[in-house]
Tab-separated table of C-alpha atoms in Angstrom:
chain	number	residue	atom	x	y	z
A	27	UNK	CA	-2.725	-7.998	12.164
A	28	UNK	CA	-1.147	-8.667	8.773
A	29	UNK	CA	-3.768	-6.553	7.019
A	30	UNK	CA	-3.149	-3.737	9.485
A	31	UNK	CA	0.588	-3.917	8.807
A	32	UNK	CA	-0.082	-3.783	5.078
A	33	UNK	CA	-2.320	-0.779	5.517
A	34	UNK	CA	-0.069	1.246	7.808
A	35	UNK	CA	3.506	0.284	7.061
A	36	UNK	CA	3.876	-0.941	3.471
A	37	UNK	CA	6.073	1.048	1.169
A	38	UNK	CA	5.410	4.698	0.574
A	39	UNK	CA	1.687	4.191	0.893
A	40	UNK	CA	1.463	4.057	4.665
A	41	UNK	CA	2.431	6.186	7.637
A	42	UNK	CA	6.177	5.607	7.262
A	43	UNK	CA	6.609	7.001	3.759
A	44	UNK	CA	9.811	8.939	4.426
A	45	UNK	CA	11.360	5.939	6.213
A	46	UNK	CA	10.873	3.456	3.368
A	47	UNK	CA	12.161	5.967	0.790
A	48	UNK	CA	15.390	6.614	2.691
A	49	UNK	CA	18.537	4.969	1.345
A	50	UNK	CA	19.424	3.548	4.767
A	51	UNK	CA	16.274	1.402	4.856
A	52	UNK	CA	15.803	0.862	1.129
A	53	UNK	CA	18.992	-1.114	0.438
A	54	UNK	CA	18.517	-3.677	3.261
A	55	UNK	CA	14.958	-4.253	2.059
A	56	UNK	CA	16.155	-4.757	-1.509
A	57	UNK	CA	18.832	-7.166	-0.270
A	58	UNK	CA	16.168	-9.159	1.579
A	59	UNK	CA	14.071	-9.167	-1.609
A	60	UNK	CA	16.998	-10.549	-3.635
A	61	UNK	CA	17.630	-13.279	-1.043
A	62	UNK	CA	13.927	-14.125	-1.005
A	63	UNK	CA	13.860	-14.386	-4.801
A	64	UNK	CA	16.834	-16.752	-4.899
A	65	UNK	CA	15.531	-18.773	-1.942
A	66	UNK	CA	12.113	-19.277	-3.516
A	67	UNK	CA	13.738	-20.494	-6.705
A	68	UNK	CA	15.962	-22.993	-4.923
A	69	UNK	CA	13.037	-24.387	-2.918
A	70	UNK	CA	10.316	-24.504	-5.539
A	71	UNK	CA	11.531	-24.152	-9.083
A	72	UNK	CA	14.328	-26.688	-8.598
A	73	UNK	CA	11.672	-29.374	-8.228
A	74	UNK	CA	10.164	-28.292	-11.538
A	75	UNK	CA	13.412	-28.023	-13.508
A	76	UNK	CA	14.811	-31.457	-12.786
A	77	UNK	CA	18.218	-32.442	-13.970
A	78	UNK	CA	20.714	-29.817	-15.098
A	79	UNK	CA	18.302	-27.484	-16.813
A	80	UNK	CA	19.443	-23.861	-16.552
A	81	UNK	CA	16.789	-21.580	-15.121
A	82	UNK	CA	17.254	-17.956	-16.163
A	83	UNK	CA	14.377	-16.587	-14.088
A	84	UNK	CA	16.224	-15.885	-10.823
A	85	UNK	CA	19.206	-14.384	-12.627
A	86	UNK	CA	17.147	-12.000	-14.751
A	87	UNK	CA	14.938	-11.073	-11.799
A	88	UNK	CA	17.948	-10.280	-9.602
A	89	UNK	CA	19.508	-8.221	-12.394
A	90	UNK	CA	16.237	-6.361	-12.804
A	91	UNK	CA	16.058	-5.600	-9.070
A	92	UNK	CA	19.673	-4.380	-8.954
A	93	UNK	CA	19.250	-2.092	-11.970
A	94	UNK	CA	16.025	-0.737	-10.551
A	95	UNK	CA	17.628	-0.050	-7.158
A	96	UNK	CA	20.450	1.897	-8.801
A	97	UNK	CA	17.940	3.924	-10.825
A	98	UNK	CA	16.222	5.055	-7.608
A	99	UNK	CA	19.447	6.811	-6.596
A	100	UNK	CA	19.334	9.009	-9.733
A	101	UNK	CA	15.691	10.103	-10.010
A	102	UNK	CA	14.471	11.936	-13.117
A	103	UNK	CA	17.762	11.612	-14.993
A	104	UNK	CA	18.653	10.009	-18.309
A	105	UNK	CA	20.634	7.348	-16.445
A	106	UNK	CA	17.578	6.563	-14.339
A	107	UNK	CA	15.370	6.142	-17.418
A	108	UNK	CA	17.994	3.947	-19.123
A	109	UNK	CA	18.317	1.700	-16.071
A	110	UNK	CA	14.530	1.424	-15.768
A	111	UNK	CA	14.252	0.347	-19.418
A	112	UNK	CA	16.987	-2.267	-18.926
A	113	UNK	CA	15.268	-3.492	-15.757
A	114	UNK	CA	11.962	-3.777	-17.577
A	115	UNK	CA	13.659	-5.702	-20.394
A	116	UNK	CA	15.166	-8.191	-17.928
A	117	UNK	CA	11.764	-8.658	-16.258
A	118	UNK	CA	10.139	-9.198	-19.650
A	119	UNK	CA	12.703	-11.883	-20.489
A	120	UNK	CA	11.988	-13.599	-17.180
A	121	UNK	CA	8.252	-13.341	-17.834
A	122	UNK	CA	8.582	-14.986	-21.244
A	123	UNK	CA	10.734	-17.771	-19.781
A	124	UNK	CA	8.100	-18.372	-17.103
A	125	UNK	CA	5.368	-18.629	-19.731
A	126	UNK	CA	7.418	-21.082	-21.772
A	127	UNK	CA	8.090	-23.253	-18.705
A	128	UNK	CA	4.517	-22.808	-17.459
A	129	UNK	CA	5.858	-21.990	-14.018
A	130	UNK	CA	3.142	-20.291	-11.999
A	131	UNK	CA	5.419	-19.080	-9.190
A	132	UNK	CA	8.092	-17.680	-11.504
A	133	UNK	CA	5.389	-15.930	-13.514
A	134	UNK	CA	3.963	-14.306	-10.390
A	135	UNK	CA	7.426	-13.238	-9.207
A	136	UNK	CA	8.292	-11.703	-12.588
A	137	UNK	CA	5.024	-9.768	-12.603
A	138	UNK	CA	5.704	-8.615	-9.039
A	139	UNK	CA	9.057	-7.166	-10.100
A	140	UNK	CA	7.383	-5.452	-13.060
A	141	UNK	CA	4.930	-3.950	-10.587
A	142	UNK	CA	7.874	-2.793	-8.485
A	143	UNK	CA	9.261	-0.951	-11.520
A	144	UNK	CA	6.090	1.103	-11.982
A	145	UNK	CA	5.518	1.544	-8.225
A	146	UNK	CA	8.966	2.495	-6.978
A	147	UNK	CA	10.511	1.903	-3.537
A	148	UNK	CA	7.045	1.963	-2.027
A	149	UNK	CA	6.357	-1.526	-3.381
A	150	UNK	CA	9.321	-3.374	-1.871
A	151	UNK	CA	7.771	-3.944	1.540
A	152	UNK	CA	4.457	-4.961	-0.040
A	153	UNK	CA	6.192	-7.718	-2.012
A	154	UNK	CA	8.187	-8.856	1.027
A	155	UNK	CA	4.951	-9.285	2.982
A	156	UNK	CA	2.694	-10.700	0.267
A	157	UNK	CA	4.909	-13.213	-1.564
A	158	UNK	CA	5.703	-15.337	1.528
A	159	UNK	CA	2.037	-15.124	2.479
A	160	UNK	CA	1.070	-16.445	-0.968
A	161	UNK	CA	3.584	-19.292	-0.715
A	162	UNK	CA	2.224	-20.177	2.721
A	163	UNK	CA	-1.409	-20.136	1.599
A	164	UNK	CA	-0.660	-22.366	-1.396
A	165	UNK	CA	0.078	-25.202	1.033
A	166	UNK	CA	-2.982	-24.556	3.194
A	167	UNK	CA	-6.738	-24.923	2.845
A	168	UNK	CA	-8.566	-21.620	2.806
A	169	UNK	CA	-12.035	-20.324	2.041
A	170	UNK	CA	-12.620	-19.449	-1.633
A	171	UNK	CA	-13.314	-15.811	-0.785
A	172	UNK	CA	-9.933	-15.269	0.938
A	173	UNK	CA	-7.844	-14.703	-2.247
A	174	UNK	CA	-10.323	-12.153	-3.562
A	175	UNK	CA	-10.283	-10.248	-0.257
A	176	UNK	CA	-6.473	-10.308	-0.210
A	177	UNK	CA	-6.297	-8.892	-3.734
A	178	UNK	CA	-8.690	-6.088	-2.806
A	179	UNK	CA	-6.731	-5.277	0.326
A	180	UNK	CA	-3.438	-5.045	-1.590
A	181	UNK	CA	-5.216	-2.812	-4.109
A	182	UNK	CA	-6.361	-0.380	-1.423
A	183	UNK	CA	-3.249	-0.594	0.779
A	184	UNK	CA	-1.118	0.512	-2.197
A	185	UNK	CA	-3.108	3.772	-2.183
A	186	UNK	CA	-5.338	2.898	-5.122
A	187	UNK	CA	-9.007	3.733	-5.155
A	188	UNK	CA	-11.871	2.673	-7.396
A	189	UNK	CA	-12.018	5.987	-9.216
A	190	UNK	CA	-10.153	7.898	-11.903
A	191	UNK	CA	-8.729	10.240	-9.283
A	192	UNK	CA	-7.088	7.244	-7.577
A	193	UNK	CA	-5.005	6.201	-10.580
A	194	UNK	CA	-1.290	6.782	-10.057
A	195	UNK	CA	-0.515	8.609	-13.282
A	196	UNK	CA	3.148	9.140	-12.367
A	197	UNK	CA	3.757	5.448	-13.084
A	198	UNK	CA	3.190	6.166	-16.785
A	199	UNK	CA	6.459	8.094	-16.961
A	200	UNK	CA	8.867	5.836	-15.054
A	201	UNK	CA	10.932	5.164	-18.198
A	202	UNK	CA	11.037	8.752	-19.443
A	203	UNK	CA	9.203	12.030	-19.575
A	204	UNK	CA	7.705	11.470	-23.041
A	205	UNK	CA	4.040	10.522	-23.266
A	206	UNK	CA	2.887	7.629	-25.409
A	207	UNK	CA	-0.755	6.621	-25.350
A	208	UNK	CA	-0.165	2.881	-25.554
A	209	UNK	CA	3.059	2.677	-23.522
A	210	UNK	CA	1.843	4.983	-20.770
A	211	UNK	CA	-1.500	3.203	-20.656
A	212	UNK	CA	0.222	-0.165	-20.345
A	213	UNK	CA	2.438	1.059	-17.487
A	214	UNK	CA	-0.583	2.529	-15.708
A	215	UNK	CA	-2.405	-0.789	-16.166
A	216	UNK	CA	0.537	-2.647	-14.598
A	217	UNK	CA	0.589	-0.255	-11.663
A	218	UNK	CA	-3.134	-0.589	-11.015
A	219	UNK	CA	-3.996	-4.225	-11.694
A	220	UNK	CA	-0.808	-6.297	-11.310
A	221	UNK	CA	-1.476	-7.159	-7.624
A	222	UNK	CA	-4.858	-8.570	-8.599
A	223	UNK	CA	-3.323	-10.612	-11.436
A	224	UNK	CA	-0.530	-11.943	-9.199
A	225	UNK	CA	-3.008	-12.953	-6.500
A	226	UNK	CA	-5.137	-14.703	-9.096
A	227	UNK	CA	-2.110	-16.576	-10.436
A	228	UNK	CA	-0.787	-17.638	-7.052
A	229	UNK	CA	-4.052	-18.454	-5.273
A	230	UNK	CA	-6.534	-18.913	-8.138
A	231	UNK	CA	-9.259	-16.428	-7.303
A	232	UNK	CA	-12.583	-18.128	-7.951
A	233	UNK	CA	-14.062	-16.299	-10.970
A	234	UNK	CA	-17.567	-16.859	-9.602
A	235	UNK	CA	-16.644	-14.604	-6.668
A	236	UNK	CA	-15.844	-11.860	-9.151
A	237	UNK	CA	-19.161	-12.358	-10.907
A	238	UNK	CA	-20.955	-12.124	-7.562
A	239	UNK	CA	-19.100	-8.868	-6.886
A	240	UNK	CA	-20.141	-7.499	-10.282
A	241	UNK	CA	-23.737	-8.513	-9.623
A	242	UNK	CA	-23.697	-6.738	-6.257
A	243	UNK	CA	-22.160	-3.624	-7.790
A	244	UNK	CA	-24.720	-3.661	-10.601
A	245	UNK	CA	-27.539	-3.801	-8.069
A	246	UNK	CA	-26.068	-0.903	-6.078
A	247	UNK	CA	-25.624	1.177	-9.240
A	248	UNK	CA	-29.237	0.507	-10.192
A	249	UNK	CA	-30.427	1.263	-6.665
A	250	UNK	CA	-28.542	4.582	-6.501
A	251	UNK	CA	-28.945	5.507	-10.166
A	252	UNK	CA	-30.339	8.926	-9.219
A	253	UNK	CA	-27.793	9.551	-6.483
A	254	UNK	CA	-25.721	12.728	-6.737
A	255	UNK	CA	-22.449	10.716	-6.674
A	256	UNK	CA	-23.512	8.004	-9.132
A	257	UNK	CA	-20.739	8.938	-11.586
A	258	UNK	CA	-18.258	9.820	-8.867
A	259	UNK	CA	-18.510	6.729	-6.646
A	260	UNK	CA	-20.853	3.933	-7.710
A	261	UNK	CA	-20.254	3.787	-11.484
A	262	UNK	CA	-16.409	3.809	-11.221
A	263	UNK	CA	-16.573	1.047	-8.587
A	264	UNK	CA	-18.731	-1.012	-10.958
A	265	UNK	CA	-16.150	-0.478	-13.741
A	266	UNK	CA	-13.308	-1.665	-11.528
A	267	UNK	CA	-15.326	-4.686	-10.406
A	268	UNK	CA	-15.894	-5.610	-14.059
A	269	UNK	CA	-12.177	-5.273	-14.832
A	270	UNK	CA	-11.305	-7.466	-11.844
A	271	UNK	CA	-13.791	-10.075	-13.090
A	272	UNK	CA	-12.328	-9.999	-16.618
A	273	UNK	CA	-8.807	-10.452	-15.231
A	274	UNK	CA	-9.888	-13.338	-12.995
A	275	UNK	CA	-11.642	-15.111	-15.842
A	276	UNK	CA	-8.687	-14.441	-18.137
A	277	UNK	CA	-6.248	-16.058	-15.704
A	278	UNK	CA	-8.681	-18.942	-15.155
A	279	UNK	CA	-9.108	-19.585	-18.905
A	280	UNK	CA	-5.371	-19.396	-19.595
A	281	UNK	CA	-4.626	-21.674	-16.653
A	282	UNK	CA	-7.146	-24.200	-17.941
A	283	UNK	CA	-5.827	-23.942	-21.511
A	284	UNK	CA	-2.244	-24.576	-20.381
A	285	UNK	CA	-3.242	-27.636	-18.394
A	286	UNK	CA	-3.553	-26.080	-14.950
A	287	UNK	CA	-7.179	-27.112	-14.715
A	288	UNK	CA	-8.111	-23.804	-13.125
A	289	UNK	CA	-8.197	-25.447	-9.746
A	290	UNK	CA	-5.040	-23.966	-8.296
A	291	UNK	CA	-3.111	-25.218	-5.344
A	292	UNK	CA	-6.014	-26.660	-3.429
A	293	UNK	CA	-7.169	-28.852	-6.279
A	294	UNK	CA	-3.631	-30.093	-6.921
A	295	UNK	CA	-3.344	-31.065	-3.260
A	296	UNK	CA	-6.620	-32.972	-3.501
A	297	UNK	CA	-5.304	-34.878	-6.517
A	298	UNK	CA	-2.122	-35.776	-4.648
A	299	UNK	CA	-4.194	-36.970	-1.717
């Protein structure tokens, strides 16, 4: 049921596109997102930052959301581009603070807001559905393939496809109409792969699952190597599977290097037990 809701009703990617982009619905959703961000910080991050340590993550994230919401009211204007740049700067500051504190949840939330910047109002409902689901799953035992399937479903439900024609090129120009190869490429990368990175951070996608997916895609590409749509369907899917695997292994290696052990929530619960 949750997957069906994601597929049909999330953001501007489902059947209710005009509804989610209307101002009447957008502002209540953004308000709920702000409350959710503050609530998650008070419940989770407070246990990490003991004492009177000041945590700038919720403040910068809320500022980023507010600036971004205002920018949506002035599309394709200089004010809109200025507000988007300021919002991205606040999210970057929050991201750096999360890396310094090695806070997995704050890091995922900061990346989610960055994804919202390059996705637009269509991403608000996706975040409202997925973030609580991630928090819930972190305290539960689940099969190792579940996180990978969730990441793929978010990828497809946000109207992405495993092909060059499915890339949302408009996200490259959210901060202005000028084209820059590196900046535009980075924004397009955030739009396409941030949900997979966030899922990997929150739920620790098993990198072996990604390798198995790459192996299956490699076999299908070899099997259909003379197919008419080899370069239109099978080869692009193999490329995306390889990128997903690289991202999963990258998160796993960084998590291990920073002392996370790569085991994620389930392993930490086992240690506590």
